[in-house]
Amino acid sequence: MDAEFLDAQLWELAQPYSQAARAVASKIASKISATVEDLVAQGPPPENTIKPVRKRANGRRQSRRTDTLERRRLAFALSRLGSGASDMLDDLQSMFDLVSHELGIHAHTWRSFRVSERQRLGDGIEEFVVVGGGSDSLGFVGVAAPHVDVERPFSTGLAEFLVAAMNRHARAALSVRHLWALLVSPGCLRLCLVEPDAIHIGRALSVGTAEGRGRAVELMAYLGLAEAWRLGADPSMRWREDLDRWEIDCPDDESCSDDGRVYYAQRLPLFVADSFFGRFTRCFAVSDAPDGAVHAVLKDSWQLAYAGDSGDEVEVLRQIRDRLDAARSTCVYPRLSCGGTVRVQDAQMEDTSEVVLGAMAGYARWTVPHGHCGGVAGLRRVHRRMVTGPIGTPLQALESEHEVVAVLADAMRAHTEVLRSGGVLHRDVSLNNVMAVRMPTGELRGMLIDYDHAVDPQGVRNQRLPGNIGTGPFMSIANLEGLDVARTSVDDWEALISLLFCLAARSHQALEQMGSSFARVSSNGVASVKREMFSSARCLDDAIAQHLDASGCPNIVRLIRALYSAIFQHPRCQGTVQIMLRGNRMVDPVLRRVQYAGDIQRRCLAALEAVAADVRSMGRLSDHLATISHESPANVVIKTPPGSRELCVQPEDNAAAAAAAGSESPSPTETVCDATDPEHSKDRENSVPLSARSDVAAVAANNNDDDAVSSVDMFRRASMYQHSTTTTLHDINGRCDSSYNIVVNDVMLQAVARKRKAKEETQDSPRSKRRKMIHDDDNDNDLGSYSPLLPGHSAVGVFATPRSVPPNRPPKYRANSKLQRKLF
């Protein structure tokens, strides 16, 4: 696409859409151009030539003379714009006033423009906004700069200032579809069209010459006569001053009529994208009635549409709704109410890239949007709008760690259900796409939003053109490297680990450090960082110690380790380091992981369920402890739910010892958890009586439970939880004079059983069998200790350096090559 064709297309897009209006605008623009040249030729108006007139009969004549002099003054200011002898933006405003005055003479309806929001940036660069028609959303942005910068805007960095001004204006003026822009320099004007994928800059107009000045005046006349939607305004989105709300038309593709539905949104949106480039997503909380309570979310975005593929977000959500309703699923997901393509020109034409760009839509852009795969020339965007519910809350707004774990567990359950029953893979699990939903019953649920990148896992797009899909810092290794394998649910589970890293960051400084590692380098650089971090459990522990708050977020850190074990320690595809086999054949565990995606998904879901179940059990036990009365009754009895067991904790009877010492009988908990006693100082810090621990262990022993210590540990962790348990136990220690009952739910016993079962499964894993084979070999009693593969080592067995042993024990040595071949 050459410069001449681009300039002609921009000139055509600035004119009115209808042919009749365009012909009239062409005649008016020619007349205005000729009139302006005559006024410029007359020169500046003489000073003090207007005298007061006494007779009323000469009033009309005097008004005409004053009007002519004002026009001459504006024309002279326009001529000064070509010389650069005065303020460029003041002279530009004079050109707008002159064109508006002439339009008022020749046209019935026109639009005037005014320069506002001027901001000096230094080095002769000044940003401004041109507002037209009395509406802040109708107009264009501009940058005034030296002539050398305007001649080469991309090489000199002037385009960056234009993008910054465009982003600020688009975030302030929400009803914007695309933007026009002006680059102004002494004696030069350049018209620009900004759309979600590129900036199109026309040829320079030299206002110092009669030809260039005439074309500039004609261009401003066209812009003053064009329809509002041709200048980038959205006619389906209107601000209502009487309601103090937005009135937004939402189309419905399922409805037979083209009217759609009308929703009313609050002034401030829930979310606005930082950049105008890309989808430029905006979300509003809306209601059906003008004065009703908001209950749904309206999402407006420019979505990518591939040739021969109509599976955008609206179609995906409609498919999920229909299939999950048929399966009678209870998971929480964005339920679609209505959605479709926005229409312009009195709802007669769908808003697409072809409407914005015209003939330029078939050409390649100068930038490729994120997530686009295939030929750049086939790039196409569609302006889509939809309404979904319910309204969610971001994860950052949750108050405690156990709520975060519960929401993530429920959201990933919904992810699995949508994949299994709905046939849709999300492919963009990130921090902003997981929401917490408070149900009417008070239950806290999790919901995944933003299905822009969702796809059928067995479809052509996912199998042949996987691309780089997702949010950069959270993308999986295969996604970042663009490996030629289909994307599976494992990529979303791997993205969940990165999400957990952000939630458990030690401080803002640690979070910024992770952001510098994950966001400020190329995609291949991020993939290299993740390959190194996930190469072994030791590297993962180093990353946790460096970035995360393990003591403040123990359950999140535990979940990170559990998910890492499920994904990167699978027996068939361990780690991330590529392995060289015989025949110079490389094996990449990341590529092999696709073959075991179903098994890895089950392992991840089981690990997440285990952590969530432990969090729920600790929360319930803490709630039971918090309900114990502070009034010191003789026996505190708690009603046990059906199927649960009741544990009676008896305090130690030290009345005799106290009487012998001649002191009053101490309270039960003071006896077992005295702060001055070094034996019980640790238990005092944990606020858990020793008697309670011993009785928990006794009950576990009566049930032949080998993991009694886990029950005691769970009891201790529950007492340290978020429900002010420490304060409650402290009050109990000071006031209770007799025994009290504590309920041990079946949930806790089930957690112990799950842990024992996981331990048995671990003992039967291939790695455990190999280790057992090593240590049980009678012929190799002096075998060295085995360690897993580390980055930088070959695929041959790696044996650690002999460890230090007691003096009376013979040292161990390395294994022979025969056993190495037997092992691998």
PDB file of C-alpha atoms in Angstrom, residues 378-484:
ATOM      1  CA  GLY A 378      -6.562 -11.821   6.695  1.00  0.00           C
ATOM      2  CA  LEU A 379      -6.804  -9.839   9.926  1.00  0.00           C
ATOM      3  CA  ARG A 380     -10.314  -8.649  10.688  1.00  0.00           C
ATOM      4  CA  ARG A 381     -12.001  -7.237  13.777  1.00  0.00           C
ATOM      5  CA  VAL A 382     -15.661  -7.103  14.725  1.00  0.00           C
ATOM      6  CA  HIS A 383     -17.213  -4.756  17.265  1.00  0.00           C
ATOM      7  CA  ARG A 384     -19.038  -7.126  19.630  1.00  0.00           C
ATOM      8  CA  ARG A 385     -21.106  -6.428  22.727  1.00  0.00           C
ATOM      9  CA  MET A 386     -22.655  -8.822  25.230  1.00  0.00           C
ATOM     10  CA  VAL A 387     -24.317  -8.939  28.651  1.00  0.00           C
ATOM     11  CA  THR A 388     -23.448 -11.677  31.147  1.00  0.00           C
ATOM     12  CA  GLY A 389     -24.005 -12.360  34.813  1.00  0.00           C
ATOM     13  CA  PRO A 390     -23.342 -12.495  37.687  1.00  0.00           C
ATOM     14  CA  ILE A 391     -21.052  -9.629  38.696  1.00  0.00           C
ATOM     15  CA  GLY A 392     -17.775 -10.830  40.194  1.00  0.00           C
ATOM     16  CA  THR A 393     -15.169  -9.447  42.569  1.00  0.00           C
ATOM     17  CA  PRO A 394     -11.410  -9.538  41.805  1.00  0.00           C
ATOM     18  CA  LEU A 395      -9.178 -11.854  43.791  1.00  0.00           C
ATOM     19  CA  GLN A 396      -7.259  -8.886  45.176  1.00  0.00           C
ATOM     20  CA  ALA A 397     -10.397  -7.770  47.041  1.00  0.00           C
ATOM     21  CA  LEU A 398     -10.652 -10.971  49.117  1.00  0.00           C
ATOM     22  CA  GLU A 399      -9.774 -10.648  52.772  1.00  0.00           C
ATOM     23  CA  SER A 400      -8.145 -13.958  53.696  1.00  0.00           C
ATOM     24  CA  GLU A 401      -6.062 -16.711  52.214  1.00  0.00           C
ATOM     25  CA  HIS A 402      -8.666 -19.420  52.692  1.00  0.00           C
ATOM     26  CA  GLU A 403     -11.129 -17.421  50.565  1.00  0.00           C
ATOM     27  CA  VAL A 404      -8.558 -17.178  47.764  1.00  0.00           C
ATOM     28  CA  VAL A 405      -7.938 -20.936  47.823  1.00  0.00           C
ATOM     29  CA  ALA A 406     -11.669 -21.684  47.897  1.00  0.00           C
ATOM     30  CA  VAL A 407     -12.373 -19.351  44.959  1.00  0.00           C
ATOM     31  CA  LEU A 408      -9.505 -20.762  42.871  1.00  0.00           C
ATOM     32  CA  ALA A 409     -10.610 -24.320  43.582  1.00  0.00           C
ATOM     33  CA  ASP A 410     -14.172 -23.590  42.509  1.00  0.00           C
ATOM     34  CA  ALA A 411     -13.018 -21.684  39.419  1.00  0.00           C
ATOM     35  CA  MET A 412     -10.821 -24.572  38.267  1.00  0.00           C
ATOM     36  CA  ARG A 413     -13.654 -27.015  38.909  1.00  0.00           C
ATOM     37  CA  ALA A 414     -15.740 -24.885  36.575  1.00  0.00           C
ATOM     38  CA  HIS A 415     -12.817 -24.874  34.114  1.00  0.00           C
ATOM     39  CA  THR A 416     -12.816 -28.678  34.116  1.00  0.00           C
ATOM     40  CA  GLU A 417     -16.604 -28.853  33.789  1.00  0.00           C
ATOM     41  CA  VAL A 418     -16.648 -26.393  30.881  1.00  0.00           C
ATOM     42  CA  LEU A 419     -13.954 -28.440  29.142  1.00  0.00           C
ATOM     43  CA  ARG A 420     -15.658 -31.776  29.786  1.00  0.00           C
ATOM     44  CA  SER A 421     -19.303 -30.864  29.189  1.00  0.00           C
ATOM     45  CA  GLY A 422     -19.041 -27.660  27.172  1.00  0.00           C
ATOM     46  CA  GLY A 423     -16.174 -28.682  24.898  1.00  0.00           C
ATOM     47  CA  VAL A 424     -14.350 -25.340  25.387  1.00  0.00           C
ATOM     48  CA  LEU A 425     -10.761 -24.719  26.532  1.00  0.00           C
ATOM     49  CA  HIS A 426     -10.255 -21.327  28.198  1.00  0.00           C
ATOM     50  CA  ARG A 427      -6.548 -20.754  27.344  1.00  0.00           C
ATOM     51  CA  ASP A 428      -6.213 -17.486  29.335  1.00  0.00           C
ATOM     52  CA  VAL A 429      -6.099 -18.191  33.075  1.00  0.00           C
ATOM     53  CA  SER A 430      -4.664 -15.000  34.612  1.00  0.00           C
ATOM     54  CA  LEU A 431      -5.037 -12.760  37.621  1.00  0.00           C
ATOM     55  CA  ASN A 432      -7.751 -10.529  36.135  1.00  0.00           C
ATOM     56  CA  ASN A 433      -9.755 -13.419  34.691  1.00  0.00           C
ATOM     57  CA  VAL A 434     -10.631 -15.168  37.972  1.00  0.00           C
ATOM     58  CA  MET A 435     -13.522 -13.612  39.898  1.00  0.00           C
ATOM     59  CA  ALA A 436     -15.124 -14.314  43.263  1.00  0.00           C
ATOM     60  CA  VAL A 437     -18.930 -14.412  43.316  1.00  0.00           C
ATOM     61  CA  ARG A 438     -20.983 -14.132  46.487  1.00  0.00           C
ATOM     62  CA  MET A 439     -24.121 -16.177  45.963  1.00  0.00           C
ATOM     63  CA  PRO A 440     -27.513 -15.184  47.478  1.00  0.00           C
ATOM     64  CA  THR A 441     -27.057 -17.966  50.043  1.00  0.00           C
ATOM     65  CA  GLY A 442     -23.796 -16.384  51.225  1.00  0.00           C
ATOM     66  CA  GLU A 443     -21.593 -19.042  49.624  1.00  0.00           C
ATOM     67  CA  LEU A 444     -18.383 -17.840  47.980  1.00  0.00           C
ATOM     68  CA  ARG A 445     -17.855 -19.256  44.477  1.00  0.00           C
ATOM     69  CA  GLY A 446     -15.236 -18.851  41.786  1.00  0.00           C
ATOM     70  CA  MET A 447     -15.792 -17.884  38.154  1.00  0.00           C
ATOM     71  CA  LEU A 448     -13.558 -17.693  35.069  1.00  0.00           C
ATOM     72  CA  ILE A 449     -14.268 -14.795  32.714  1.00  0.00           C
ATOM     73  CA  ASP A 450     -12.881 -13.499  29.417  1.00  0.00           C
ATOM     74  CA  TYR A 451     -13.409 -16.283  26.889  1.00  0.00           C
ATOM     75  CA  ASP A 452     -11.897 -14.236  24.046  1.00  0.00           C
ATOM     76  CA  HIS A 453      -9.194 -16.858  23.455  1.00  0.00           C
ATOM     77  CA  ALA A 454     -11.357 -19.900  24.196  1.00  0.00           C
ATOM     78  CA  VAL A 455     -11.406 -22.592  21.557  1.00  0.00           C
ATOM     79  CA  ASP A 456     -12.520 -26.125  20.895  1.00  0.00           C
ATOM     80  CA  PRO A 457      -9.543 -28.294  21.971  1.00  0.00           C
ATOM     81  CA  GLN A 458     -10.148 -30.641  19.038  1.00  0.00           C
ATOM     82  CA  GLY A 459     -10.767 -27.844  16.517  1.00  0.00           C
ATOM     83  CA  VAL A 460      -8.583 -26.842  13.595  1.00  0.00           C
ATOM     84  CA  ARG A 461      -7.455 -23.573  15.181  1.00  0.00           C
ATOM     85  CA  ASN A 462      -6.071 -25.328  18.240  1.00  0.00           C
ATOM     86  CA  GLN A 463      -4.559 -28.294  16.416  1.00  0.00           C
ATOM     87  CA  ARG A 464      -2.932 -26.576  13.425  1.00  0.00           C
ATOM     88  CA  LEU A 465      -2.589 -22.920  14.452  1.00  0.00           C
ATOM     89  CA  PRO A 466      -2.136 -22.855  18.242  1.00  0.00           C
ATOM     90  CA  GLY A 467      -0.295 -19.503  18.239  1.00  0.00           C
ATOM     91  CA  ASN A 468       0.759 -17.547  21.334  1.00  0.00           C
ATOM     92  CA  ILE A 469      -2.472 -17.194  23.261  1.00  0.00           C
ATOM     93  CA  GLY A 470      -3.012 -15.705  26.711  1.00  0.00           C
ATOM     94  CA  THR A 471      -1.688 -13.030  29.051  1.00  0.00           C
ATOM     95  CA  GLY A 472       2.112 -12.821  28.822  1.00  0.00           C
ATOM     96  CA  PRO A 473       3.344 -13.351  32.415  1.00  0.00           C
ATOM     97  CA  PHE A 474       0.879 -16.219  32.994  1.00  0.00           C
ATOM     98  CA  MET A 475       1.340 -18.135  29.752  1.00  0.00           C
ATOM     99  CA  SER A 476       2.731 -21.650  29.801  1.00  0.00           C
ATOM    100  CA  ILE A 477       6.132 -22.585  28.431  1.00  0.00           C
ATOM    101  CA  ALA A 478       4.676 -24.210  25.321  1.00  0.00           C
ATOM    102  CA  ASN A 479       2.509 -21.171  24.749  1.00  0.00           C
ATOM    103  CA  LEU A 480       5.366 -18.694  25.159  1.00  0.00           C
ATOM    104  CA  GLU A 481       7.675 -20.605  22.842  1.00  0.00           C
ATOM    105  CA  GLY A 482       4.896 -21.146  20.305  1.00  0.00           C
ATOM    106  CA  LEU A 483       5.555 -24.880  20.119  1.00  0.00           C
ATOM    107  CA  ASP A 484       3.738 -26.657  17.330  1.00  0.00           C
TER     108      ASP A 484
END
